[in-house]
């Protein structure tokens, strides 16, 4: 299918002025009703494509530039449609990179979004198999990004999923949250790089829905009291996971995962370690299949081992 790609230039200074002015109206609140995002210098357009189901406001304006201006000064707007024949402008509360499978064909209408031109072109080709989606909002914490992914039935991408996307020539992303909690990823057409966490800057999340067979456990971002079972489960749920069972920790051990830290898991009032050497001197209930040591004497506060179904 043939399509045309357009760049709608809006100077960086003008874009920044619109955003900063609107943010100041909310005083201490961040842009977009608490949804932080990166400033964009251009809207990248593609002909005969729409993102249905995400529009919230229609108006009549003389050009896509004016439509883009309306999007810039509306804190709900992330992309827009424009029909030159009808001079119809529709503001969208989402982007094609967040909902790549929703981008569909419709004659005479242009989709304009903040995506890199190569990504708009890739999405418009209709071959979206295995593509990550990039959250529209930027987050300060891994848990917040994971929660946003879960809203669309996805999870933060695994290493293997990012490698797959790179192999499919997915264009470069900013520093983004992914499955691991202790680093950020940059996805490029030639590979994936991983970076230390920034001190203050928010990042978008890379969400994936590709099936997987196994994934290493992760620990919760926060400590929980031994009796706070709801908090422990919620901490794992924020990452699209659940507290690990002993059987899942044994599976992780068999797949090469090791952690000598004693953390809570699915069984109440106990903690476990997935270390080399197995159970050591522990026997009976304090050893699971000669591999996973666990004890009824947990610390008052600890993180939780989280596993994925």
Coordinates of C-alpha atoms in Angstrom, one line a residue, residues 35-192:
X35 CA 1.4 13.0 32.6
X36 CA 4.9 14.1 31.9
X37 CA 6.2 13.7 28.3
X38 CA 9.1 14.9 26.1
X39 CA 8.9 18.0 24.1
X40 CA 8.6 17.4 20.4
X41 CA 9.8 19.7 17.6
X42 CA 7.6 18.1 14.9
X43 CA 4.5 16.2 14.3
X44 CA 5.1 13.5 11.7
X45 CA 2.2 12.8 9.4
X46 CA 1.1 9.9 7.3
X47 CA -1.6 10.1 4.7
X48 CA -4.7 7.9 4.7
X49 CA -4.2 6.6 8.2
X50 CA -6.2 7.1 11.4
X51 CA -6.1 6.0 15.0
X52 CA -9.7 5.3 15.7
X53 CA -11.2 5.3 19.2
X54 CA -8.9 7.8 20.7
X55 CA -10.4 11.1 19.6
X56 CA -12.0 13.4 22.1
X57 CA -12.5 16.8 20.3
X58 CA -13.4 17.9 16.8
X59 CA -13.0 21.4 15.4
X60 CA -12.7 23.2 12.0
X61 CA -9.3 24.9 11.2
X62 CA -7.7 26.1 8.0
X63 CA -4.5 23.9 8.1
X64 CA -2.8 21.1 9.9
X65 CA -0.4 23.6 11.4
X66 CA -3.3 25.2 13.2
X67 CA -4.6 21.8 14.2
X68 CA -1.1 21.1 15.6
X69 CA -1.3 24.3 17.6
X70 CA -4.5 23.2 19.1
X71 CA -3.0 19.9 20.1
X72 CA 0.1 21.6 21.7
X73 CA -2.0 23.8 23.9
X74 CA -4.4 21.0 25.1
X75 CA -2.8 19.0 27.8
X76 CA -4.9 15.9 26.8
X77 CA -3.6 15.8 23.2
X78 CA -0.9 13.5 22.0
X79 CA -1.7 13.3 18.3
X80 CA -4.3 14.5 15.8
X81 CA -6.1 13.8 12.5
X82 CA -6.6 16.3 9.8
X83 CA -8.8 16.2 6.7
X84 CA -7.8 18.9 4.2
X85 CA -11.0 18.7 2.2
X86 CA -13.3 19.2 5.2
X87 CA -10.7 21.3 7.2
X88 CA -11.6 18.9 10.1
X89 CA -9.2 18.6 13.0
X90 CA -9.6 15.8 15.5
X91 CA -7.5 15.7 18.7
X92 CA -6.4 12.3 20.0
X93 CA -5.6 11.3 23.6
X94 CA -3.1 8.6 22.4
X95 CA -0.5 7.9 19.8
X96 CA 0.1 5.3 17.2
X97 CA 3.3 4.2 18.9
X98 CA 1.2 3.4 22.0
X99 CA -1.5 1.5 20.1
X100 CA 0.3 0.3 16.9
X101 CA -2.4 -2.3 16.1
X102 CA -5.1 0.4 16.0
X103 CA -3.6 2.5 13.1
X104 CA -5.9 1.8 10.2
X105 CA -6.5 3.0 6.6
X106 CA -9.0 5.8 5.8
X107 CA -8.8 7.8 2.6
X108 CA -8.3 11.6 2.8
X109 CA -7.3 11.8 6.4
X110 CA -3.8 12.4 7.8
X111 CA -2.5 11.1 11.2
X112 CA 0.0 13.4 12.9
X113 CA 2.0 12.2 15.9
X114 CA 5.2 12.7 17.8
X115 CA 6.8 9.5 16.5
X116 CA 10.1 9.4 14.6
X117 CA 9.4 9.5 10.8
X118 CA 10.8 6.0 10.4
X119 CA 8.4 4.7 13.0
X120 CA 5.4 6.3 11.4
X121 CA 6.4 4.8 8.1
X122 CA 6.9 1.4 9.7
X123 CA 3.5 1.6 11.5
X124 CA 1.8 2.7 8.3
X125 CA 3.1 -0.4 6.5
X126 CA 0.7 -2.5 8.5
X127 CA 3.3 -5.0 9.6
X128 CA 3.2 -4.4 13.3
X129 CA 3.9 -8.0 14.5
X130 CA 6.1 -8.0 17.6
X131 CA 6.4 -4.3 17.9
X132 CA 6.7 -2.8 21.3
X133 CA 4.5 0.2 22.2
X134 CA 5.9 3.3 23.8
X135 CA 3.8 4.8 26.6
X136 CA 2.6 8.3 25.9
X137 CA 3.4 9.5 29.4
X138 CA 6.9 9.5 31.0
X139 CA 7.3 8.1 34.5
X140 CA 9.8 8.5 37.4
X141 CA 9.3 4.9 38.6
X142 CA 9.5 1.4 37.1
X143 CA 6.2 0.5 38.9
X144 CA 4.3 3.4 37.3
X145 CA 5.5 2.4 33.8
X146 CA 4.6 -1.2 34.4
X147 CA 1.1 -0.2 35.6
X148 CA 0.5 1.8 32.4
X149 CA 1.6 -1.2 30.3
X150 CA -0.9 -3.5 32.1
X151 CA -3.8 -1.2 31.2
X152 CA -3.6 -2.5 27.7
X153 CA -2.9 -6.1 28.6
X154 CA 0.9 -5.7 28.1
X155 CA 4.0 -5.9 30.2
X156 CA 7.3 -4.1 30.2
X157 CA 9.4 -5.6 27.5
X158 CA 11.9 -8.4 28.1
X159 CA 15.5 -8.4 26.8
X160 CA 14.5 -10.9 24.1
X161 CA 11.5 -8.9 23.0
X162 CA 13.7 -5.8 22.6
X163 CA 16.2 -7.8 20.6
X164 CA 13.4 -9.0 18.4
X165 CA 12.1 -5.4 17.8
X166 CA 15.6 -4.2 17.0
X167 CA 15.9 -7.0 14.4
X168 CA 12.7 -5.8 12.9
X169 CA 14.3 -2.3 12.4
X170 CA 12.2 -0.6 15.1
X171 CA 13.5 3.0 15.2
X172 CA 15.4 4.5 18.1
X173 CA 13.6 5.2 21.3
X174 CA 14.6 7.5 24.2
X175 CA 15.8 6.0 27.5
X176 CA 12.9 3.8 28.5
X177 CA 11.7 1.5 31.2
X178 CA 11.7 -2.2 30.4
X179 CA 11.3 -5.4 32.4
X180 CA 14.4 -5.1 34.6
X181 CA 14.1 -2.7 37.5
X182 CA 17.8 -1.5 37.7
X183 CA 18.4 0.0 34.3
X184 CA 16.9 1.7 31.3
X185 CA 17.0 0.6 27.7
X186 CA 17.5 2.4 24.4
X187 CA 16.2 0.5 21.4
X188 CA 17.8 1.1 18.0
X189 CA 17.8 -0.4 14.6
X190 CA 21.2 -2.0 15.3
X191 CA 20.8 -3.3 18.8
X192 CA 19.7 -2.5 22.4

